[in-house]
mmCIF file of C-alpha atoms and ligand atoms in Angstrom:
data_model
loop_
_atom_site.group_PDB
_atom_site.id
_atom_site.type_symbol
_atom_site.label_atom_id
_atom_site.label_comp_id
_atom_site.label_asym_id
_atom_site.label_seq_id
_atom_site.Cartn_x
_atom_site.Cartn_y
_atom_site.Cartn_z
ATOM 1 C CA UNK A 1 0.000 0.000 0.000
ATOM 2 C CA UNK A 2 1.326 3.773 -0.231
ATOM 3 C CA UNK A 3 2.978 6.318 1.309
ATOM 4 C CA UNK A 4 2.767 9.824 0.437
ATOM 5 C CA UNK A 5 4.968 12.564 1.380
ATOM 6 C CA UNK A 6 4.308 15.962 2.949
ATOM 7 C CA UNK A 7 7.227 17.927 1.800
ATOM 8 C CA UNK A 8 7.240 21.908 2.807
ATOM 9 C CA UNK A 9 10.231 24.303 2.763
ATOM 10 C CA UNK A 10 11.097 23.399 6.584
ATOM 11 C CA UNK A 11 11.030 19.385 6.316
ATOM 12 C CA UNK A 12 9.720 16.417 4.350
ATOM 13 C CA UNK A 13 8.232 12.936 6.076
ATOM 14 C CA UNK A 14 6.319 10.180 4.817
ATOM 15 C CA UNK A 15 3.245 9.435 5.886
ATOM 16 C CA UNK A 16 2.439 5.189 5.420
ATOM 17 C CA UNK A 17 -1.214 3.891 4.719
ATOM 18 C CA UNK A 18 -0.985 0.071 5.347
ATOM 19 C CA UNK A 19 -2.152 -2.485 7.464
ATOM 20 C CA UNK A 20 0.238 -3.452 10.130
ATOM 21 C CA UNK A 21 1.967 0.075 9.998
ATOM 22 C CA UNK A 22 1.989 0.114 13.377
ATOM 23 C CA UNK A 23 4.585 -2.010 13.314
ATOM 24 C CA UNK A 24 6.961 0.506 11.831
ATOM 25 C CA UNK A 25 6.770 2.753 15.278
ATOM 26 C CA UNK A 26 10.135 1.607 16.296
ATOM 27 C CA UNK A 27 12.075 2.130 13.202
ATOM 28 C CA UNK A 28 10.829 5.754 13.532
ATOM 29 C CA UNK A 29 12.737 6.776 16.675
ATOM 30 C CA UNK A 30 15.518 8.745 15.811
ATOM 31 C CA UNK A 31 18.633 6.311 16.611
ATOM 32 C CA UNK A 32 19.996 8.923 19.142
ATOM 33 C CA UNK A 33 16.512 9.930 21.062
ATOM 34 C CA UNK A 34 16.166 10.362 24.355
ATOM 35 C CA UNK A 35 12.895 8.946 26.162
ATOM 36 C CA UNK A 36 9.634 8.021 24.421
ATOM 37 C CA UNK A 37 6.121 9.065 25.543
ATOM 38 C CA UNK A 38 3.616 7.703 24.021
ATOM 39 C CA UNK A 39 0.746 10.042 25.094
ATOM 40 C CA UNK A 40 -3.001 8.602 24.731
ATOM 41 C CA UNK A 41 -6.099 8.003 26.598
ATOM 42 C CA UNK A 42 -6.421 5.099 29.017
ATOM 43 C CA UNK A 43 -9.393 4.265 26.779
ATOM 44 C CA UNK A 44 -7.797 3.798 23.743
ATOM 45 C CA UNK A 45 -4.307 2.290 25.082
ATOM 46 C CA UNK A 46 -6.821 -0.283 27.253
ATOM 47 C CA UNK A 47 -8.772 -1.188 23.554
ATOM 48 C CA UNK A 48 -6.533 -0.197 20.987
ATOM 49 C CA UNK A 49 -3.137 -0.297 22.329
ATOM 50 C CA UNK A 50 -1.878 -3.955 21.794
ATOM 51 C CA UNK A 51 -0.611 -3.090 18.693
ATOM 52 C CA UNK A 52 1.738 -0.310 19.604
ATOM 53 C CA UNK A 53 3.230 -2.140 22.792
ATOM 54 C CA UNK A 54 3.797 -4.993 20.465
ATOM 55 C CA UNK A 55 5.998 -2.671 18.064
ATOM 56 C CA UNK A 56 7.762 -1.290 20.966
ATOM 57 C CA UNK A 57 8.849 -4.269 22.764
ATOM 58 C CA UNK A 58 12.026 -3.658 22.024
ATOM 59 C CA UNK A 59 11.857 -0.229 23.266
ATOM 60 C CA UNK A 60 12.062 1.606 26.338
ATOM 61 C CA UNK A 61 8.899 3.763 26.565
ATOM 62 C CA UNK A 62 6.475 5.641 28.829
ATOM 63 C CA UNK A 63 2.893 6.309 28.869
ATOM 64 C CA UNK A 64 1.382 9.072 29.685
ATOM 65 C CA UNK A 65 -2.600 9.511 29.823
ATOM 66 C CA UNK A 66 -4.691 12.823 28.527
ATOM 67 C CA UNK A 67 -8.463 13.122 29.583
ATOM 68 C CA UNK A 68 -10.629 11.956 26.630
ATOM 69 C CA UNK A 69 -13.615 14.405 24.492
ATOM 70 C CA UNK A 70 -13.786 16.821 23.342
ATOM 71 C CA UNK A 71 -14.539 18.865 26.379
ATOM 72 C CA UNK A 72 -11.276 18.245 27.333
ATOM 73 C CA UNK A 73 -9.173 19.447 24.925
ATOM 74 C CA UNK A 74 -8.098 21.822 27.018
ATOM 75 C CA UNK A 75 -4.727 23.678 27.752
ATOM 76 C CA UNK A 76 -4.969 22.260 31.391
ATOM 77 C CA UNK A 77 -4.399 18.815 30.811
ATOM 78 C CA UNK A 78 -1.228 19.656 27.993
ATOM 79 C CA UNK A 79 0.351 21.726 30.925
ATOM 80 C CA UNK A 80 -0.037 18.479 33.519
ATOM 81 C CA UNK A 81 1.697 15.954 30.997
ATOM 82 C CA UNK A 82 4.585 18.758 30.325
ATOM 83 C CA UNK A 83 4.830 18.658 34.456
ATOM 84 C CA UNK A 84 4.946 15.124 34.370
ATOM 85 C CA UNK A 85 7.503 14.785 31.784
ATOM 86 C CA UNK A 86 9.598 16.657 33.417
ATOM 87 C CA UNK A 87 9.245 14.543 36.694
ATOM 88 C CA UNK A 88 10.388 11.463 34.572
ATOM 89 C CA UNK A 89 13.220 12.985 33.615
ATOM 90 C CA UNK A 90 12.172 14.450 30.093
ATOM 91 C CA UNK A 91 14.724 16.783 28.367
ATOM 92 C CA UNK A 92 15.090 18.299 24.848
ATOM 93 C CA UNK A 93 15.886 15.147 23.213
ATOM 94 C CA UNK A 94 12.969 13.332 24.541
ATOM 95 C CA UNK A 95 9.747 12.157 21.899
ATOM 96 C CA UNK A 96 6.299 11.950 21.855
ATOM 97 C CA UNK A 97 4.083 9.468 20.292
ATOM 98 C CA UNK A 98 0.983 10.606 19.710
ATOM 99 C CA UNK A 99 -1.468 7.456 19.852
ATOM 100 C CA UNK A 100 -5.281 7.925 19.235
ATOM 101 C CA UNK A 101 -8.147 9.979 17.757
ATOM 102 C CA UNK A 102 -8.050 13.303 16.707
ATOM 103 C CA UNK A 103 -7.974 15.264 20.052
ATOM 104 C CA UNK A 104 -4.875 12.915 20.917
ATOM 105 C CA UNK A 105 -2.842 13.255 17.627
ATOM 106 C CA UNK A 106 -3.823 17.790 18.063
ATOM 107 C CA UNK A 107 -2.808 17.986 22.255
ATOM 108 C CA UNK A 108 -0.348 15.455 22.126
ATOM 109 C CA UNK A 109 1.083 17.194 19.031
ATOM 110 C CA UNK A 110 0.930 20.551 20.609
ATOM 111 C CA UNK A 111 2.230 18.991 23.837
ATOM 112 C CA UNK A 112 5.506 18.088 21.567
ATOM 113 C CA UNK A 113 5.421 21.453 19.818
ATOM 114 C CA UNK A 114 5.653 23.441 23.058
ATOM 115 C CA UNK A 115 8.192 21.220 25.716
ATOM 116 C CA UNK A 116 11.657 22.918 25.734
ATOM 117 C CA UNK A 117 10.004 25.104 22.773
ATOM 118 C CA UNK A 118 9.569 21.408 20.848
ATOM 119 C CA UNK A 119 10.410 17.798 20.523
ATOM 120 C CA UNK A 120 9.751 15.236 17.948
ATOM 121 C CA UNK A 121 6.071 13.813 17.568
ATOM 122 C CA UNK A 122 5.663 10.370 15.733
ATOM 123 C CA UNK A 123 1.600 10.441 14.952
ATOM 124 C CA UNK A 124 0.061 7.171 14.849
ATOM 125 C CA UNK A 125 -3.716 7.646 14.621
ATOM 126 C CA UNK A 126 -6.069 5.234 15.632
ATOM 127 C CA UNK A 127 -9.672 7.035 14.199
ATOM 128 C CA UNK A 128 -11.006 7.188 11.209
ATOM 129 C CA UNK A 129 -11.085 11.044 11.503
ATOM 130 C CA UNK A 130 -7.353 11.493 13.027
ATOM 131 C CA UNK A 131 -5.979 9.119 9.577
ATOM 132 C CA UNK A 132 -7.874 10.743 7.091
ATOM 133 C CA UNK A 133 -7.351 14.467 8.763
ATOM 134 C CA UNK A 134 -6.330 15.668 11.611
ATOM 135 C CA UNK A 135 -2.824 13.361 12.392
ATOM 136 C CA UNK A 136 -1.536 15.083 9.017
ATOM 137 C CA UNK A 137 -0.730 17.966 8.074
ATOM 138 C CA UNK A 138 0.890 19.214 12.202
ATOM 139 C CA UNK A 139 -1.964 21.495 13.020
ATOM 140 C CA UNK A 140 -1.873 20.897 16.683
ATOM 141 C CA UNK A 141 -4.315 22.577 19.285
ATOM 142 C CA UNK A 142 -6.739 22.682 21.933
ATOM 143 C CA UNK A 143 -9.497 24.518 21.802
ATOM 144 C CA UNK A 144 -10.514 27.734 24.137
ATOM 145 C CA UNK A 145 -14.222 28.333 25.752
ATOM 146 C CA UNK A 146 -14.564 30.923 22.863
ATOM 147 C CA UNK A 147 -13.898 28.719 20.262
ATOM 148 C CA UNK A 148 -12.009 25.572 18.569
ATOM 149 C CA UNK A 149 -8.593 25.105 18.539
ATOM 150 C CA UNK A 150 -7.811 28.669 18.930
ATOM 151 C CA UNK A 151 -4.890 27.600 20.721
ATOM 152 C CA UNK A 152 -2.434 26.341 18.680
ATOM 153 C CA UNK A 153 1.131 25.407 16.436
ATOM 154 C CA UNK A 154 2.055 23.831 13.482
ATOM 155 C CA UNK A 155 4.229 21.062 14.337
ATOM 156 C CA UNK A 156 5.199 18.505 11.383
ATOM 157 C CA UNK A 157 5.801 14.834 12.707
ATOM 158 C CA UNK A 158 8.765 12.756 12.100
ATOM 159 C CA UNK A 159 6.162 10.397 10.150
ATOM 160 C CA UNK A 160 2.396 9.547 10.163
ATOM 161 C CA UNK A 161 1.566 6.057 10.475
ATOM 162 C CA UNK A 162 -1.931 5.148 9.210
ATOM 163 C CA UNK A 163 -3.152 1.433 10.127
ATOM 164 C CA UNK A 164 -7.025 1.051 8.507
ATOM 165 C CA UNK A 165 -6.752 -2.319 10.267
ATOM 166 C CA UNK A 166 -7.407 -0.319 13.955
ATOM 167 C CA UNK A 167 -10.278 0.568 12.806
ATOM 168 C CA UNK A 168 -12.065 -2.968 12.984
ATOM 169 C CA UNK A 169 -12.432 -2.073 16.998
ATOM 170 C CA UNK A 170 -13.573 1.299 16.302
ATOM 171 C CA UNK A 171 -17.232 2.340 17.295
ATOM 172 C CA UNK A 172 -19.740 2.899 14.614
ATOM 173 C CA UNK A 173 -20.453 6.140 15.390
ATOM 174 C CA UNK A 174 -16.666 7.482 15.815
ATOM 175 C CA UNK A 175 -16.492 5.932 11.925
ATOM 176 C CA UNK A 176 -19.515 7.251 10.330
ATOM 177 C CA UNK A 177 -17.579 10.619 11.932
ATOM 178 C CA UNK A 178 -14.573 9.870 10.243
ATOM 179 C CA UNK A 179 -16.405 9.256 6.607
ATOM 180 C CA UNK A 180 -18.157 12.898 6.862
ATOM 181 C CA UNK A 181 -13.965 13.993 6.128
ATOM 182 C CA UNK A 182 -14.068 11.884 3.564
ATOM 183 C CA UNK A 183 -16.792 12.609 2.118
ATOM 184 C CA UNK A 184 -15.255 16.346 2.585
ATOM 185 C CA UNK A 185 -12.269 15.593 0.776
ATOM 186 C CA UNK A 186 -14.215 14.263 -2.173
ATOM 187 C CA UNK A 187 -16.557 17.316 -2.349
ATOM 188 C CA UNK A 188 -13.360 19.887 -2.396
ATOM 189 C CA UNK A 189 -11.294 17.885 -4.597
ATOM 190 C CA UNK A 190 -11.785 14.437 -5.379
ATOM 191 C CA UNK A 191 -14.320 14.282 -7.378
ATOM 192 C CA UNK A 192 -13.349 10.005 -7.853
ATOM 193 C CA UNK A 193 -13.308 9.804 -4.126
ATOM 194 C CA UNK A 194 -17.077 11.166 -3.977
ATOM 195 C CA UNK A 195 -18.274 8.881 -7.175
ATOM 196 C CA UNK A 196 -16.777 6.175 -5.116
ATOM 197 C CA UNK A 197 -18.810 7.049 -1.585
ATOM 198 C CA UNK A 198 -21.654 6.798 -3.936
ATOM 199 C CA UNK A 199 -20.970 4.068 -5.534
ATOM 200 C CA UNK A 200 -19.936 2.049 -2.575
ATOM 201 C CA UNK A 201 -21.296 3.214 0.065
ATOM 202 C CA UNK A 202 -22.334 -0.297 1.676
ATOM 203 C CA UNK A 203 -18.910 -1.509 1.744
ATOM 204 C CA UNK A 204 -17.791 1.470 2.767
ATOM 205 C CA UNK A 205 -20.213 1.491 5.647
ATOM 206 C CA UNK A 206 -19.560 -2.233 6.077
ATOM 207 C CA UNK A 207 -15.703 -1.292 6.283
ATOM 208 C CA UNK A 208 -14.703 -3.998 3.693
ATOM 209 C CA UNK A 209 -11.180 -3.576 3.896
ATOM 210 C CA UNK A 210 -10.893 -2.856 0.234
ATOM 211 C CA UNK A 211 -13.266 0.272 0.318
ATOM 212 C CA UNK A 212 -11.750 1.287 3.521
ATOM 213 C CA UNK A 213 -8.220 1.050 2.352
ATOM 214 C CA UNK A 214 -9.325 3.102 -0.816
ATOM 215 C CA UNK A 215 -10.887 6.070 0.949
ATOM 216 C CA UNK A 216 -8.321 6.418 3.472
ATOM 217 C CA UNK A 217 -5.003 6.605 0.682
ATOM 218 C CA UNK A 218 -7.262 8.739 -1.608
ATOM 219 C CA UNK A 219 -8.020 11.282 1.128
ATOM 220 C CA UNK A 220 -4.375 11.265 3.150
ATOM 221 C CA UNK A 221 -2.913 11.325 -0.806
ATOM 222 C CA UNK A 222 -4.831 14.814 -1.337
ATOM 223 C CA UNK A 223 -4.329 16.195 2.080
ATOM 224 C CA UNK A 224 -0.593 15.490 1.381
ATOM 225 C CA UNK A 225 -0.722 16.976 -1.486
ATOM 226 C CA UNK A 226 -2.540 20.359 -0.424
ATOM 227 C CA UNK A 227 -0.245 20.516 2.692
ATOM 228 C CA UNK A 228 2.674 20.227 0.481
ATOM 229 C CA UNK A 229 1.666 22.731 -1.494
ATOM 230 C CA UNK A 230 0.744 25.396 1.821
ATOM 231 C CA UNK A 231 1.631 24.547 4.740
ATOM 232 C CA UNK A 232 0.632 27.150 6.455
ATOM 233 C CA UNK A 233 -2.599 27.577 5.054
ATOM 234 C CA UNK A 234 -2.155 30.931 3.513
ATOM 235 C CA UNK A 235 -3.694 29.717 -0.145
ATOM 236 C CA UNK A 236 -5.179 26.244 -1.107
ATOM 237 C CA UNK A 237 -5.098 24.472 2.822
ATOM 238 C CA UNK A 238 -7.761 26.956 3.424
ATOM 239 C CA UNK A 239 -10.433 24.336 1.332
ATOM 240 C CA UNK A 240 -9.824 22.119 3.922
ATOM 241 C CA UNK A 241 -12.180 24.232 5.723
ATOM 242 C CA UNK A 242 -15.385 23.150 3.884
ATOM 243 C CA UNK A 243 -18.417 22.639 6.207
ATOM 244 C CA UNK A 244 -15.927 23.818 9.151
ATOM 245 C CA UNK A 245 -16.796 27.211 9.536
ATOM 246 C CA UNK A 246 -19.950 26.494 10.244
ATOM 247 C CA UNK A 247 -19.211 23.174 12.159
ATOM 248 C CA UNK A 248 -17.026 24.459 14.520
ATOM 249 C CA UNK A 249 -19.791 26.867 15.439
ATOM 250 C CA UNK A 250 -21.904 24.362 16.799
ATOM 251 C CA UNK A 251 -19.486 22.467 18.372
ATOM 252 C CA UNK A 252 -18.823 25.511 20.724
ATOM 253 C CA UNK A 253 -22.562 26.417 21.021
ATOM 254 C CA UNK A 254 -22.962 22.827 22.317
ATOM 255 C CA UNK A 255 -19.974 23.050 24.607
ATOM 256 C CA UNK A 256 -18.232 20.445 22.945
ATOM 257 C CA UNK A 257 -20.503 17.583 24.211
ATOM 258 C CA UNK A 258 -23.176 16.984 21.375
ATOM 259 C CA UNK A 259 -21.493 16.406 18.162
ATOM 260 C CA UNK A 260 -18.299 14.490 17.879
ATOM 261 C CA UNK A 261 -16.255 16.591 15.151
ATOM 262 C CA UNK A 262 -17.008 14.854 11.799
ATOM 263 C CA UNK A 263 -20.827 14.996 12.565
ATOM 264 C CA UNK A 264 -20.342 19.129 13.323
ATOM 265 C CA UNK A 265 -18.475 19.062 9.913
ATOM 266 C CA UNK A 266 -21.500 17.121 8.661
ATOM 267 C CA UNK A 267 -23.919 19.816 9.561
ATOM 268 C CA UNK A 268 -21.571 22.493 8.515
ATOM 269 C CA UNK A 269 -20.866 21.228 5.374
ATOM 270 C CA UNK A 270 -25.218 20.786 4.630
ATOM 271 C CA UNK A 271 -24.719 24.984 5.715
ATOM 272 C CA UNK A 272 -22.114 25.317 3.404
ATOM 273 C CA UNK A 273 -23.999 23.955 0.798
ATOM 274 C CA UNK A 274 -27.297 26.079 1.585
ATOM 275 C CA UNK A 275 -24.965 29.042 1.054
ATOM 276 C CA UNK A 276 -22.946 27.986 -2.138
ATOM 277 C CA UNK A 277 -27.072 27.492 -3.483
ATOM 278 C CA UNK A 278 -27.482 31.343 -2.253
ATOM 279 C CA UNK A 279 -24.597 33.214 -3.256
ATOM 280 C CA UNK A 280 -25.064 30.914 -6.872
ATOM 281 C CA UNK A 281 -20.971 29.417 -6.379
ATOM 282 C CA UNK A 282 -22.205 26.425 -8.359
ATOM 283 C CA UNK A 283 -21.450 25.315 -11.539
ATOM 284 C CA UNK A 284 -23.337 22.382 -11.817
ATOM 285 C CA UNK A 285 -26.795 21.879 -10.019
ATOM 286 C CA UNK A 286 -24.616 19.267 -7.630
ATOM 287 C CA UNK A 287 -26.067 20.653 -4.349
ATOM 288 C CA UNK A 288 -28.988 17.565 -4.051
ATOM 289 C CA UNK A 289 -26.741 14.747 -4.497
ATOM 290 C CA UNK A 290 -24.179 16.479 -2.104
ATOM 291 C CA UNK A 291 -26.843 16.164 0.393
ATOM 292 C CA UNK A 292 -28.057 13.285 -0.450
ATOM 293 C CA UNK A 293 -24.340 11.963 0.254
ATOM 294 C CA UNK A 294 -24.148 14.291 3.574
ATOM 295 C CA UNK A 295 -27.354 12.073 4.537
ATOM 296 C CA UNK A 296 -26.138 8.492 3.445
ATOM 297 C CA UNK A 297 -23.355 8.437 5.857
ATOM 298 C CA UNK A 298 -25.369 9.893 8.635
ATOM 299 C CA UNK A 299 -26.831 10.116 11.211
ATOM 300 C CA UNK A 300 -26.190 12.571 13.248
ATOM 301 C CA UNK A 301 -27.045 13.698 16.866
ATOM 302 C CA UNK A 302 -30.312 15.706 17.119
ATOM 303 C CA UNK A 303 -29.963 19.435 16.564
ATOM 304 C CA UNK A 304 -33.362 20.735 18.699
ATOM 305 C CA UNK A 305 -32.814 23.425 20.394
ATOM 306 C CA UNK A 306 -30.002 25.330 18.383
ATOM 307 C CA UNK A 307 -30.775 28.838 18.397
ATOM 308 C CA UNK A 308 -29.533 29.890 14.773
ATOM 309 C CA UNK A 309 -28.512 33.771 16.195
ATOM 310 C CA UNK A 310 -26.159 32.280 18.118
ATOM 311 C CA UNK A 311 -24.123 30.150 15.772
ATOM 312 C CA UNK A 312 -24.730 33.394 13.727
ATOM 313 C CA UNK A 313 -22.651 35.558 16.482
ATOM 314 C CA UNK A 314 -20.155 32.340 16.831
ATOM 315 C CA UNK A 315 -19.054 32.696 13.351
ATOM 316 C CA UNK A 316 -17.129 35.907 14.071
ATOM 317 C CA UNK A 317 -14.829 33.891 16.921
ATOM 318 C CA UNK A 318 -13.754 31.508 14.028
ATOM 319 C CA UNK A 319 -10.060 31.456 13.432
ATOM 320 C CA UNK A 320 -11.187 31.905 9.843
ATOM 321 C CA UNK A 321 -12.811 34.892 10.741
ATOM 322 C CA UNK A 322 -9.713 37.698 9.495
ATOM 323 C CA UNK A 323 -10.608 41.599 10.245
ATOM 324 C CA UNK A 324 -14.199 40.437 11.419
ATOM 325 C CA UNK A 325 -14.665 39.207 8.269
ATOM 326 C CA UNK A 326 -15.949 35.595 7.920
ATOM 327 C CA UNK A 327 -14.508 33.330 5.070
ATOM 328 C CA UNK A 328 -16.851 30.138 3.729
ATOM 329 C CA UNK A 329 -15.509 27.638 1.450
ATOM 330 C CA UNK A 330 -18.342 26.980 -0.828
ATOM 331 C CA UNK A 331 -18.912 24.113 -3.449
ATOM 332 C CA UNK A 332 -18.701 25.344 -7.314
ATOM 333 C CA UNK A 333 -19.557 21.649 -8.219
ATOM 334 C CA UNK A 334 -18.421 17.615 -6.899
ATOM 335 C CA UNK A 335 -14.505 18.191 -6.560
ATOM 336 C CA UNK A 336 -14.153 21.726 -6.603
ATOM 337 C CA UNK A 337 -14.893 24.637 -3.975
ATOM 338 C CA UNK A 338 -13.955 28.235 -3.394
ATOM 339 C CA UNK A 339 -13.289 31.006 -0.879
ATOM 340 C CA UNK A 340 -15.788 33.243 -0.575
ATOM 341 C CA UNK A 341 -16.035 36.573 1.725
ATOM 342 C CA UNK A 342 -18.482 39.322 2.564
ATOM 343 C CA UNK A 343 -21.167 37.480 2.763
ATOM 344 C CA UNK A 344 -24.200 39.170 3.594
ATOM 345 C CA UNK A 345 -25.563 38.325 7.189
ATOM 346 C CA UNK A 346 -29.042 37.436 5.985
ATOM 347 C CA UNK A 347 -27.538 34.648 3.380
ATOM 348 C CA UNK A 348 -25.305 33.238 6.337
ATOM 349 C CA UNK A 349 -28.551 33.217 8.644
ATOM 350 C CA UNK A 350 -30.605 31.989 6.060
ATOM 351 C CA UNK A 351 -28.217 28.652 5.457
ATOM 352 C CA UNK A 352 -28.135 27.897 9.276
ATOM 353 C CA UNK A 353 -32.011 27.961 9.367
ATOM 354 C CA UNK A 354 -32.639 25.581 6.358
ATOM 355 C CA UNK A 355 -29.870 23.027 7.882
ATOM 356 C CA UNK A 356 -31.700 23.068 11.107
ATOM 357 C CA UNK A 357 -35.090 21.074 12.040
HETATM 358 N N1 LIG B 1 -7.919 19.966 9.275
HETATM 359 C C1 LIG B 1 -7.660 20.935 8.297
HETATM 360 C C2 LIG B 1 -6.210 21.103 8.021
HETATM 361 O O1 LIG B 1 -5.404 20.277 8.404
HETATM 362 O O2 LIG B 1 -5.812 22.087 7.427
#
């Protein structure tokens, strides 16, 4: 199976889609490294972690434990493993591997990116989500009360080891978060990707390991490829955004707890779609079957009670959000979106209210 390679102006690693890359963690320690922590969640390391300790037999290692959700990707708990490093004797040639979902590959990133002003992280994601997105690309962060990941560095790993076959233990509702990004990265890009989803969506939701291992290279091959091209999302990493904007308004509005990512990006992405409709972006009349996609793959958690004002007035606390004004990444047609500013209010409010009940 492949490996693709992020390559910017500061540093160039590969990141490996296979089954059993797992296996690789220990021939990704630098030879002269000082002590490894592998930082995940006593969830994951009690469910998912067999596969790592087997790679690292070999190894001297520690573990070290973050809180898991959402709600907790907090500052707080980065600050309490960068104390407890340093109480095991951590110094600047210490590393960090960063084992788990999403909020585990951004703090435990971050954590790296920030000890003794930064260490090496090896990312080994063990979601859906974290393979496809967040483990590559080194966006690390943790979020504030006003907002998501507003707190944060880029931080490139050493490598980024993708294993589809730790997803077999993963729940169904963590995947069917996972396939909203991939449905994401066929929308902005791929338009193959998204004629696949449709095509095959019952393996895909059955994860038949041939569907699964062809959605996760085809997304990680395009993110590497738009990361590669800006890493630090000045230009083309901003489409990467789609259904984001939007999404990471409601996962503040609902405190973190409601929506695991990938659904928010769900919802956000139906917005985003509204909007594109609104301020006529499209091309082709593809706004239907992008729904009708959105919808396949769900569902997701109830959205009762959302007051559309205040996702309005969340917008603004985006990181997006330059000079107060807010930037949307609407579709243009299946595989191809654009950036799109000064939107007027009423559109924006308008697309929240037809994407809620
Ligand atoms: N998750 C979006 C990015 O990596 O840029």
């Amino acid at each position: 199976m492949p490996t693709f390679h992020v390559v910017t102006p500061h540093c160039s690693y590969p990141t490996v889609v296979e089954r059993g890359a797992i296996g690789q963690a220990a021939k990704h320690i630098p030879p002269k490294s000082g002590k490894v922590f592998v930082v995940t969640t006593e969830d994951v390391w009690r469910h998912a972690g067999a596969p790592l300790q087997a790679a690292l037999r070999e190894c001297a290692y520690e573990v070290l434990h973050l809180p898991g959700g959402e709600d907790q990707k907090r500052l707080a708990p980065v600050e309490a493993l960068a104390e407890e490093m340093v109480q095991r004797g951590a110094d600047r040639s210490s590393m960090v591997i960063a084992y788990g979902g999403g909020i585990v590959t951004d703090m435990a990133g971050f954590l790296a990116a920030i000890f003794m002003r930064g260490i090496p992280v090896l990312q080994i994601p063990t979601t859906l989500l974290a393979q496809v997105d967040a483990a590559v690309g080194g966006k690390t962060g943790v979020n504030l009360v006003s907002g998501k990941n507003l707190i944060g560095s880029f931080h490139q790993p050493l490598a980024v080891l993708i294993d589809p076959a730790i997803l077999g233990s993963l729940p169904e509702r963590e995947y069917r978060a996972g396939l909203y990004e991939v449905l994401k990265a066929g929308i902005i890009r791929e338009k193959e990707l998204f004629h696949y989803l449709v095509a095959n969506s019952a393996g895909v939701l059955a994860r038949e390991a041939a569907a699964v291992d062809h959605i996760i290279a085809e997304s990680v091959r395009m993110k590497t490829e738009v990361v590669s091209g800006d890493e630090r999302e000045n230009d083309v990493r901003k489409i990467l955004n789609f259904g984001h904007t939007f999404g990471h308004a409601l996962e503040a509005e609902t405190h973190y707890q409601r929506f695991l990512h990938g659904e928010a990006v769900a919802w956000g992405m139906q917005a985003a779609v509204n909007l594109g409709e609104a301020m006529d972006t499209f091309a082709d009349p593809d706004g239907a079957t992008m729904r009708a996609m959105i919808d396949a793959y769900g569902p997701i958690p109830s959205l009762q009670g959302i007051a559309p004002e205040n996702l309005l007035g969340r917008l603004v606390h985006d990181k997006k959000t330059v000079q107060g004004k807010v930037h949307f990444v609407l579709p243009v047609r299946i595989g191809e979106v654009k950036l799109v500013s000064g939107v007027p209010e009423e559109l924006v409010m308008a697309a929240i209210q037809a994407a809620l009940p």
